[in-house]
Amino acid sequence: MKVDVLLGLQWGDEGKGKIVDVLTPKYDIIARFQGGPNAGHTIEFDGKKFVLHTIPSGIFNKGTQNVIGNGVIVDPCILKEEIDTLLQSNINALDNLYISKKAHLILPSHRLLDATYEKEKGKSKIGSTLKGIGPTYSDKTGRTGIRFGDIISNDFIEKYKKLKSDHFKIIDFYKFDFKDYKIDGFAFDEYEEKWLKAIAELKEFKLIDSEYFINEALQQGKSILAEGAQGTMLDVDFGSYPFVTSSNTIASGVCSGLGVAPKNIGKVLGIFKAYCTRVGSGPFPTELNDADGEKLRKIGREFGSTTGRPRRCGWLDLTALKYSIMLNGVDELMMMKADVMSPFEKLKVSTKYNFNGELIDNIPYDISVSGLSPDYTEIDGWNVDIDNLTSIDDAPEKLMDYIKFIEKEVNVPVKIVSVGPDRKQTLIR
Ligand code: GDP
Ligand code: IMO
Ligand code: MG
């Protein structure tokens, strides 16, 4: 068996959580391979809505094991809260949740560092979720981080104190006034207390050598789906640097984030919205700062699942989509939120960019430059409600034309069309 991969092709929030949940019954294991609680993956079924930040989206299926891989970074407080929320709905995540000992810990002081750096950047801030992502991955690559496996060692508290004191040297240097700063609503000391309590409880969890767990499962013929977080355009290498996250969000991240050899990667499933959104700062060529953008935000309920911030909205950008398909080797596409576009009589799709008087079909080194604008093709909208469709065969012809237009441009088939947030609102082609 090989590891299939599902990942976002845009700037995150494509609907990964929903589709992983829909596909979960086909898989024995769902595994997160990168990112941390900057992710917010929404799943809706039976009138209930859950937002997962750290736990893989396979947790709602009793027979599926869920792995938090070595490439993920974990805030124990946030993980604990997720587990407690699930318990309130009678879902015992602990039955099916496995955490890599090599996953790095997000310390409360990483959260303060994130805020310090963002404040220092002023107007050029990244628009981080402030979950401590950048500082934690910096400590990982700087070889000063603390891993999950360390929480059971005798010198854990010493390690913690040392790293925290190193962080405070930086926080003090920048004179960041952390006493007035709240971490998810808590003062630093209170958050630290919660954090240490959560650490004590996490010792009872299934801490594993996830690279062996995954590879042994493959040998036993088990099916595995790797669940991406963020999106390709936020990849630390290929996104619009520095307005990116701090991990490799692309398919290659599965190899390093789970310990899977490249030859053991199977199908790559790429997920995109029928339009585009971005939350946080950074270039966004098809962004709409007009009534259409507002309409997409309102109908699509485009507010961040993790931070509640309004998402920036715009038309579909095929140059960016083709770039993402290339980087990931996407085999199949999934188009999300088609229903959000139903009220539009006319739709626009950017097929190329105008760049300094030339038409180009690649992402330039600096896409934030003022000389770049989308080259739009106008397409008729379907302009009827599609939320209640149960079969793609009943889809309006103009929706199928929109899909076929995209397929022709990107040369990859669209296999799933999503017409609402609920599990059931999923059309298979
Ligand atoms: P993720 O981070 O990729 O898992 O996506 P998010 O959960 O952050 O954001 C996707 C949002 O769109 C969530 O609120 C979903 O419930 C919602 N959603 C997913 N698919 C659809 C769809 O087809 N139509 C509509 N209207 N909403 C959807
Ligand atoms: P999911 O998995 C959308 C964005 C932030 C910011 C930049 C860096 O739900 O799709 P970070 O917190 O990583 O330092 O933020 O990346 N970002 C996301 N945007 N969806 C996400 O995750 C995101 N995770 C981070 O808004 O612009
Ligand atoms: Mg999200």
Coordinates of C-alpha atoms and ligand atoms in Angstrom, one line a residue:
M1 CA 0.0 0.0 0.0
K2 CA 1.0 3.6 -0.4
V3 CA 0.1 6.8 1.4
D4 CA -2.5 9.0 -0.3
V5 CA -2.2 12.7 0.3
L6 CA -4.9 15.3 0.5
L7 CA -3.8 18.9 0.6
G8 CA -4.8 22.5 -0.1
L9 CA -3.9 24.1 -3.4
Q10 CA -4.6 27.7 -2.5
W11 CA -4.0 29.8 0.7
G12 CA -5.6 27.4 3.1
D13 CA -9.2 26.9 4.3
E14 CA -10.1 25.1 1.1
G15 CA -12.3 22.6 3.0
K16 CA -9.7 20.0 3.8
G17 CA -11.4 19.0 7.0
K18 CA -14.7 18.3 5.4
I19 CA -13.3 16.2 2.6
V20 CA -10.9 14.2 4.9
D21 CA -13.9 13.4 7.0
V22 CA -15.9 12.3 3.9
L23 CA -13.1 10.1 2.7
T24 CA -12.2 8.6 6.2
P25 CA -14.3 5.5 6.0
K26 CA -12.0 4.4 3.1
Y27 CA -8.9 4.7 5.2
D28 CA -7.4 2.8 8.2
I29 CA -5.2 5.7 9.2
I30 CA -5.5 9.5 8.8
A31 CA -2.2 11.3 9.6
R32 CA -1.3 15.0 9.9
F33 CA 2.2 15.7 8.7
Q34 CA 2.9 19.4 9.2
G35 CA 1.7 22.6 10.7
G36 CA 0.1 23.1 14.0
P37 CA -2.9 24.8 15.6
N38 CA -2.7 27.6 13.0
A39 CA -4.9 25.1 11.1
G40 CA -8.6 25.2 11.6
H41 CA -10.4 22.3 9.9
T42 CA -14.2 22.3 10.0
I43 CA -16.4 19.3 9.9
E44 CA -20.2 19.4 9.8
F45 CA -22.7 16.5 10.1
D46 CA -26.0 15.7 11.8
G47 CA -26.5 19.4 12.6
K48 CA -23.2 19.5 14.5
K49 CA -20.1 21.5 13.7
F50 CA -16.5 20.8 14.9
V51 CA -13.3 22.8 14.3
L52 CA -10.1 20.7 14.7
H53 CA -6.7 22.4 15.0
T54 CA -4.3 19.5 15.9
I55 CA -6.3 16.3 15.8
P56 CA -6.7 14.7 12.3
S57 CA -10.1 15.0 10.7
G58 CA -10.5 11.2 10.7
I59 CA -11.4 11.2 14.4
F60 CA -15.2 11.0 13.8
N61 CA -15.0 7.5 12.3
K62 CA -14.7 4.9 15.1
G63 CA -12.6 2.4 13.0
T64 CA -9.9 4.9 11.9
Q65 CA -6.6 5.5 13.7
N66 CA -5.4 9.1 13.8
V67 CA -1.8 10.1 13.9
I68 CA -0.1 13.4 14.7
G69 CA 3.1 13.0 12.8
N70 CA 6.7 14.2 13.6
G71 CA 6.3 17.1 11.3
V72 CA 3.5 18.6 13.3
I73 CA 4.0 21.1 16.2
V74 CA 1.6 20.8 19.1
D75 CA 0.4 23.2 21.8
P76 CA -0.7 20.9 24.7
C77 CA -3.3 23.4 25.9
I78 CA -5.0 23.5 22.5
L79 CA -4.8 19.8 22.0
K80 CA -6.3 19.2 25.5
E81 CA -9.1 21.6 24.7
E82 CA -9.9 19.8 21.5
I83 CA -10.0 16.5 23.2
D84 CA -12.3 17.9 25.9
T85 CA -14.6 19.4 23.3
L86 CA -14.9 16.1 21.5
L87 CA -15.6 14.3 24.8
Q88 CA -18.6 16.6 25.3
S89 CA -20.1 15.1 22.2
N90 CA -19.2 11.6 23.4
I91 CA -16.2 11.2 21.1
N92 CA -13.3 9.8 23.0
A93 CA -10.4 10.9 20.8
L94 CA -7.9 9.1 23.0
D95 CA -9.1 5.7 21.8
N96 CA -7.8 6.4 18.3
L97 CA -5.2 9.1 18.7
Y98 CA -1.5 8.5 18.4
I99 CA 1.2 11.2 18.7
S100 CA 4.7 11.1 17.4
K101 CA 7.4 11.4 20.1
K102 CA 9.3 13.5 17.6
A103 CA 6.6 16.2 17.2
H104 CA 7.8 19.5 18.7
L105 CA 6.1 21.3 21.5
I106 CA 4.8 24.9 21.2
L107 CA 5.8 26.6 24.5
P108 CA 3.8 29.5 26.0
S109 CA 6.9 31.6 25.4
H110 CA 6.9 30.6 21.7
R111 CA 3.5 32.3 21.6
L112 CA 5.0 35.5 23.1
L113 CA 7.8 35.4 20.7
D114 CA 5.4 35.2 17.8
A115 CA 3.6 38.3 19.1
T116 CA 6.9 40.1 19.7
Y117 CA 8.1 39.5 16.1
E118 CA 4.8 40.5 14.6
K119 CA 4.8 43.7 16.6
E120 CA 8.4 44.5 15.5
K121 CA 7.4 44.0 11.9
G122 CA 4.8 46.8 12.2
K123 CA 3.0 47.3 8.9
S124 CA 4.9 44.5 7.2
K125 CA 3.6 41.9 9.6
I126 CA 2.8 38.4 8.3
G127 CA -0.7 38.3 9.8
S128 CA 0.3 35.2 11.7
T129 CA -2.4 33.3 13.7
L130 CA -0.1 34.0 16.7
K131 CA -0.1 30.3 17.7
G132 CA 3.7 30.2 18.0
I133 CA 4.3 28.5 14.7
G134 CA 7.3 30.4 13.3
P135 CA 9.3 30.5 16.6
T136 CA 8.6 26.8 17.3
Y137 CA 9.8 25.7 13.8
S138 CA 12.8 28.0 14.2
D139 CA 13.7 26.2 17.4
K140 CA 13.3 22.9 15.7
T141 CA 15.7 23.7 12.8
G142 CA 17.9 25.7 15.2
R143 CA 18.2 22.4 17.2
T144 CA 17.0 24.0 20.5
G145 CA 13.4 22.7 20.5
I146 CA 11.6 20.3 22.9
R147 CA 9.8 17.3 21.6
F148 CA 6.8 15.3 22.8
G149 CA 9.1 12.4 23.7
D150 CA 10.9 14.7 26.2
I151 CA 7.9 15.1 28.4
I152 CA 8.5 11.7 30.1
S153 CA 12.1 12.4 30.8
N154 CA 13.3 13.4 34.3
D155 CA 14.9 16.6 33.1
F156 CA 11.9 17.9 31.2
I157 CA 11.2 20.8 33.5
E158 CA 14.9 21.9 33.3
K159 CA 14.8 21.8 29.5
Y160 CA 11.5 23.8 29.6
K161 CA 13.0 26.4 32.0
K162 CA 16.1 26.8 29.9
L163 CA 14.3 27.3 26.6
K164 CA 11.8 29.7 28.2
S165 CA 14.6 31.7 29.7
D166 CA 16.3 31.9 26.3
H167 CA 13.0 33.2 24.8
F168 CA 12.6 35.8 27.5
K169 CA 16.1 37.2 26.6
I170 CA 14.6 38.0 23.2
I171 CA 11.3 39.2 24.5
D172 CA 13.1 41.5 27.0
F173 CA 15.5 42.7 24.3
Y174 CA 12.5 43.9 22.2
K175 CA 10.9 45.3 25.3
F176 CA 7.7 43.4 24.5
D177 CA 5.1 44.2 27.2
F178 CA 3.9 40.7 27.7
K179 CA 2.2 41.5 31.0
D180 CA -0.7 43.1 29.1
Y181 CA -0.7 40.4 26.4
K182 CA -3.3 37.7 26.4
I183 CA -2.6 34.2 25.0
D184 CA -6.0 32.9 23.9
G185 CA -7.5 35.1 26.6
F186 CA -5.1 34.2 29.4
A187 CA -2.2 36.1 30.9
F188 CA 1.2 34.4 30.4
D189 CA 1.4 32.9 34.0
E190 CA -2.1 31.5 33.8
Y191 CA -1.5 30.0 30.3
E192 CA 1.8 28.5 31.5
E193 CA 0.0 26.9 34.4
K194 CA -2.6 25.4 32.1
W195 CA 0.1 24.3 29.7
L196 CA 2.1 22.4 32.4
K197 CA -1.1 20.8 33.6
A198 CA -1.9 19.7 30.1
I199 CA 1.6 18.3 29.7
A200 CA 1.1 16.1 32.8
E201 CA -2.1 14.7 31.3
L202 CA -0.5 14.1 27.9
K203 CA 1.9 11.7 29.4
E204 CA -0.9 9.2 29.5
F205 CA -1.5 9.5 25.7
K206 CA -0.3 7.0 23.1
L207 CA 3.1 8.5 22.3
I208 CA 4.6 6.5 19.4
D209 CA 7.6 6.3 17.0
S210 CA 5.3 7.3 14.2
E211 CA 7.7 6.5 11.4
Y212 CA 7.6 2.9 12.4
F213 CA 3.9 3.0 13.1
I214 CA 3.2 4.3 9.6
N215 CA 5.7 2.1 7.7
E216 CA 4.6 -1.1 9.6
A217 CA 1.0 -0.2 8.8
L218 CA 1.9 0.1 5.1
Q219 CA 3.5 -3.3 5.2
Q220 CA 0.4 -4.8 6.8
G221 CA -1.6 -3.5 3.8
K222 CA -3.4 -0.7 5.7
S223 CA -4.6 2.3 3.9
I224 CA -3.3 5.7 4.9
L225 CA -4.4 9.3 4.0
A226 CA -2.1 12.2 4.9
E227 CA -4.0 15.3 5.8
G228 CA -2.4 18.6 4.8
A229 CA -2.8 21.8 6.7
Q230 CA -2.6 25.4 5.3
G231 CA -2.2 25.5 1.5
T232 CA 0.5 25.3 -1.2
M233 CA 0.6 29.0 -1.6
L234 CA 1.6 29.3 2.0
D235 CA 4.5 26.8 1.7
V236 CA 7.7 28.1 3.3
D237 CA 9.7 27.5 0.1
F238 CA 7.2 28.1 -2.7
G239 CA 4.6 30.5 -1.2
S240 CA 4.8 34.3 -1.4
Y241 CA 7.7 34.5 1.1
P242 CA 7.8 35.9 3.7
F243 CA 4.0 35.9 3.8
V244 CA 3.9 32.2 4.3
T245 CA 3.7 29.7 7.2
S246 CA 6.9 27.9 8.5
S247 CA 6.5 24.4 7.1
N248 CA 6.4 22.6 3.8
T249 CA 2.7 22.3 3.1
I250 CA 3.3 20.5 -0.2
A251 CA 3.3 16.7 -0.9
S252 CA 7.0 16.4 -0.2
G253 CA 6.2 17.4 3.4
V254 CA 4.6 14.0 3.8
C255 CA 8.0 12.3 3.4
S256 CA 9.7 14.3 6.1
G257 CA 6.6 14.9 8.2
L258 CA 5.7 11.2 8.6
G259 CA 8.9 9.3 7.6
V260 CA 7.5 8.0 4.3
A261 CA 9.8 7.2 1.4
P262 CA 8.9 9.1 -1.9
K263 CA 8.2 5.8 -3.6
N264 CA 5.5 5.1 -1.1
I265 CA 3.4 8.2 -1.9
G266 CA 0.2 7.2 -3.7
K267 CA -2.5 9.4 -5.1
V268 CA -2.3 13.1 -4.5
L269 CA -5.7 14.7 -4.0
G270 CA -5.7 18.5 -4.5
I271 CA -8.5 20.6 -3.0
F272 CA -9.5 24.1 -4.1
K273 CA -12.3 26.5 -3.7
A274 CA -14.3 27.5 -6.8
Y275 CA -12.9 31.0 -6.0
C276 CA -10.0 32.1 -3.8
T277 CA -9.5 33.3 -0.2
R278 CA -6.6 34.4 1.8
V279 CA -6.3 35.4 5.5
G280 CA -3.4 37.4 6.8
S281 CA -1.1 39.7 4.8
G282 CA 0.7 39.0 1.5
P283 CA 0.0 39.2 -2.3
F284 CA -3.3 38.0 -3.7
P285 CA -3.5 38.9 -7.4
T286 CA -7.3 38.2 -7.9
E287 CA -8.4 39.8 -4.6
L288 CA -11.7 41.7 -4.9
N289 CA -12.0 44.8 -2.8
D290 CA -15.5 45.5 -4.1
A291 CA -19.1 44.4 -3.7
D292 CA -18.4 41.0 -5.3
G293 CA -15.6 40.3 -2.8
E294 CA -18.0 41.3 0.0
K295 CA -20.7 39.0 -1.5
L296 CA -18.3 36.0 -1.6
R297 CA -17.3 36.7 2.0
K298 CA -20.9 36.9 3.2
I299 CA -22.3 34.0 1.4
G300 CA -19.2 31.8 1.9
R301 CA -19.1 32.8 5.6
E302 CA -15.4 33.5 5.0
F303 CA -14.2 34.2 8.5
G304 CA -11.2 32.3 9.9
S305 CA -11.9 29.0 11.6
T306 CA -8.9 29.6 14.0
T307 CA -8.9 33.4 14.5
G308 CA -12.3 34.6 13.3
R309 CA -10.6 37.2 11.1
P310 CA -12.5 38.1 7.8
R311 CA -10.9 36.3 4.9
R312 CA -9.9 38.2 1.8
C313 CA -11.9 37.0 -1.2
G314 CA -11.3 36.9 -5.0
W315 CA -11.9 35.1 -8.2
L316 CA -10.3 31.8 -9.1
D317 CA -6.6 32.1 -10.1
L318 CA -5.6 29.4 -12.5
T319 CA -2.0 30.4 -12.7
A320 CA -1.7 29.8 -9.0
L321 CA -3.7 26.6 -9.3
K322 CA -1.5 25.2 -12.0
Y323 CA 1.6 26.1 -10.0
S324 CA 0.2 24.1 -7.0
I325 CA -0.7 21.2 -9.2
M326 CA 2.8 21.1 -10.6
L327 CA 4.5 21.3 -7.2
N328 CA 2.3 18.5 -5.7
G329 CA 1.9 16.2 -8.7
V330 CA -1.9 16.4 -8.2
D331 CA -3.8 13.3 -9.6
E332 CA -7.4 14.4 -8.8
L333 CA -9.0 17.7 -7.9
M334 CA -11.8 18.5 -5.5
M335 CA -13.7 21.7 -6.1
M336 CA -15.3 23.2 -2.9
K337 CA -17.9 25.8 -2.2
A338 CA -19.5 25.8 -5.6
D339 CA -22.8 26.8 -3.9
V340 CA -21.3 30.1 -2.8
M341 CA -21.1 31.2 -6.4
S342 CA -24.7 30.4 -7.2
P343 CA -26.0 33.9 -6.8
F344 CA -23.6 35.3 -9.4
E345 CA -24.9 35.8 -12.9
K346 CA -21.3 36.2 -14.3
L347 CA -18.2 34.7 -13.0
K348 CA -14.6 35.6 -13.7
V349 CA -11.5 33.3 -13.8
S350 CA -8.0 34.5 -14.1
T351 CA -6.2 32.3 -16.7
K352 CA -2.9 34.3 -16.9
Y353 CA -1.3 37.5 -15.5
N354 CA -0.6 40.7 -17.2
F355 CA 2.9 41.5 -16.1
N356 CA 4.8 44.6 -17.3
G357 CA 2.8 44.6 -20.6
E358 CA 3.2 40.9 -21.2
L359 CA 0.9 37.9 -20.7
I360 CA 2.6 35.4 -18.4
D361 CA 1.5 32.0 -17.0
N362 CA 3.9 31.6 -14.2
I363 CA 4.3 33.0 -10.7
P364 CA 6.9 35.7 -10.8
Y365 CA 9.6 35.8 -8.0
D366 CA 7.8 38.8 -6.5
I367 CA 4.1 38.7 -7.1
S368 CA 3.5 41.7 -4.8
V369 CA 4.7 44.1 -7.5
S370 CA 2.3 46.7 -8.8
G371 CA 2.8 45.8 -12.4
L372 CA 0.9 42.5 -12.1
S373 CA -2.8 42.0 -12.7
P374 CA -5.1 39.1 -13.5
D375 CA -6.2 38.4 -17.1
Y376 CA -9.8 37.4 -16.7
T377 CA -12.1 35.3 -18.8
E378 CA -15.8 35.9 -18.1
I379 CA -18.0 32.8 -17.7
D380 CA -21.8 32.6 -17.3
G381 CA -22.8 31.6 -13.8
W382 CA -25.4 28.8 -13.2
N383 CA -27.4 31.2 -11.0
V384 CA -29.6 28.6 -9.3
D385 CA -29.4 27.0 -5.9
I386 CA -27.3 23.9 -5.8
D387 CA -27.1 23.2 -2.1
N388 CA -29.7 20.4 -2.2
L389 CA -28.2 18.5 -5.1
T390 CA -27.5 14.9 -4.3
S391 CA -26.1 13.8 -7.6
I392 CA -23.7 15.4 -10.0
D393 CA -26.0 14.2 -12.8
D394 CA -28.5 16.8 -11.7
A395 CA -26.1 19.7 -11.7
P396 CA -26.9 22.7 -13.9
E397 CA -25.2 22.6 -17.3
K398 CA -23.4 25.9 -16.6
L399 CA -21.8 24.5 -13.4
M400 CA -20.5 21.6 -15.5
D401 CA -19.2 24.1 -18.1
Y402 CA -17.3 25.9 -15.3
I403 CA -15.8 22.7 -14.2
K404 CA -14.9 21.6 -17.7
F405 CA -13.3 25.0 -18.4
I406 CA -11.1 24.5 -15.3
E407 CA -10.2 20.9 -16.3
K408 CA -9.3 21.9 -19.7
E409 CA -7.0 24.7 -18.4
V410 CA -5.2 22.6 -15.7
N411 CA -5.4 19.2 -17.3
V412 CA -6.5 17.3 -14.1
P413 CA -9.9 15.9 -13.5
V414 CA -12.3 17.3 -10.9
K415 CA -13.6 14.2 -9.0
I416 CA -15.5 15.8 -6.2
V417 CA -17.7 18.9 -6.2
S418 CA -18.8 20.2 -2.8
V419 CA -22.1 22.2 -2.6
G420 CA -22.3 22.9 1.2
P421 CA -20.5 22.5 4.5
D422 CA -22.3 19.3 5.5
R423 CA -20.8 15.8 4.9
K424 CA -23.8 15.0 2.7
Q425 CA -23.4 18.0 0.4
T426 CA -20.7 16.2 -1.6
L427 CA -21.1 15.2 -5.2
I428 CA -18.8 12.5 -6.6
R429 CA -18.0 12.5 -10.3
Ligands
GDP1 P1 -9.8 23.8 6.0 O1 -8.9 24.5 6.8 O2 -9.3 23.5 4.6 O3 -10.3 22.5 6.6 O4 -11.1 24.7 5.8 P2 -11.9 25.5 6.9 O5 -12.7 24.6 7.7 O6 -11.0 26.5 7.6 O7 -12.8 26.4 6.0 C1 -13.8 25.9 5.1 C2 -15.1 26.5 5.5 O8 -16.0 26.2 4.5 C3 -15.7 25.8 6.7 O9 -16.5 26.7 7.4 C4 -16.6 24.7 6.1 O10 -17.6 24.3 6.9 C5 -17.1 25.4 4.9 N1 -17.3 24.5 3.7 C6 -16.6 23.4 3.3 N2 -17.1 23.0 2.1 C7 -18.1 23.9 1.8 C8 -19.0 24.0 0.6 O11 -18.9 23.2 -0.3 N3 -19.9 25.0 0.7 C9 -20.0 25.9 1.7 N4 -20.9 26.8 1.6 N5 -19.2 25.8 2.8 C10 -18.2 24.8 2.8
IMO2 P1 -5.8 25.7 7.5 O1 -5.1 24.3 7.7 C1 -5.4 29.8 6.2 C2 -1.8 31.9 7.4 C3 -1.9 33.1 8.4 C4 -0.8 34.0 8.0 C5 0.3 33.0 7.6 C6 1.3 32.6 8.6 O2 -7.0 25.9 8.3 O3 -6.0 25.8 6.0 P2 1.3 31.3 10.9 O4 0.2 31.3 12.0 O5 1.5 30.0 10.3 O6 2.5 32.0 11.4 O7 0.6 32.3 9.8 O8 -0.4 31.8 7.2 N1 -2.3 30.6 7.8 C7 -3.5 30.1 7.4 N2 -4.4 30.6 6.5 N3 -5.6 28.6 6.7 C8 -4.6 28.0 7.6 O9 -4.7 26.7 7.9 C9 -3.6 28.8 7.9 N4 -2.5 28.6 8.8 C10 -1.8 29.8 8.7 O10 -3.2 33.7 8.3 O11 -1.2 34.7 6.9
MG3 MG -8.9 26.3 8.0

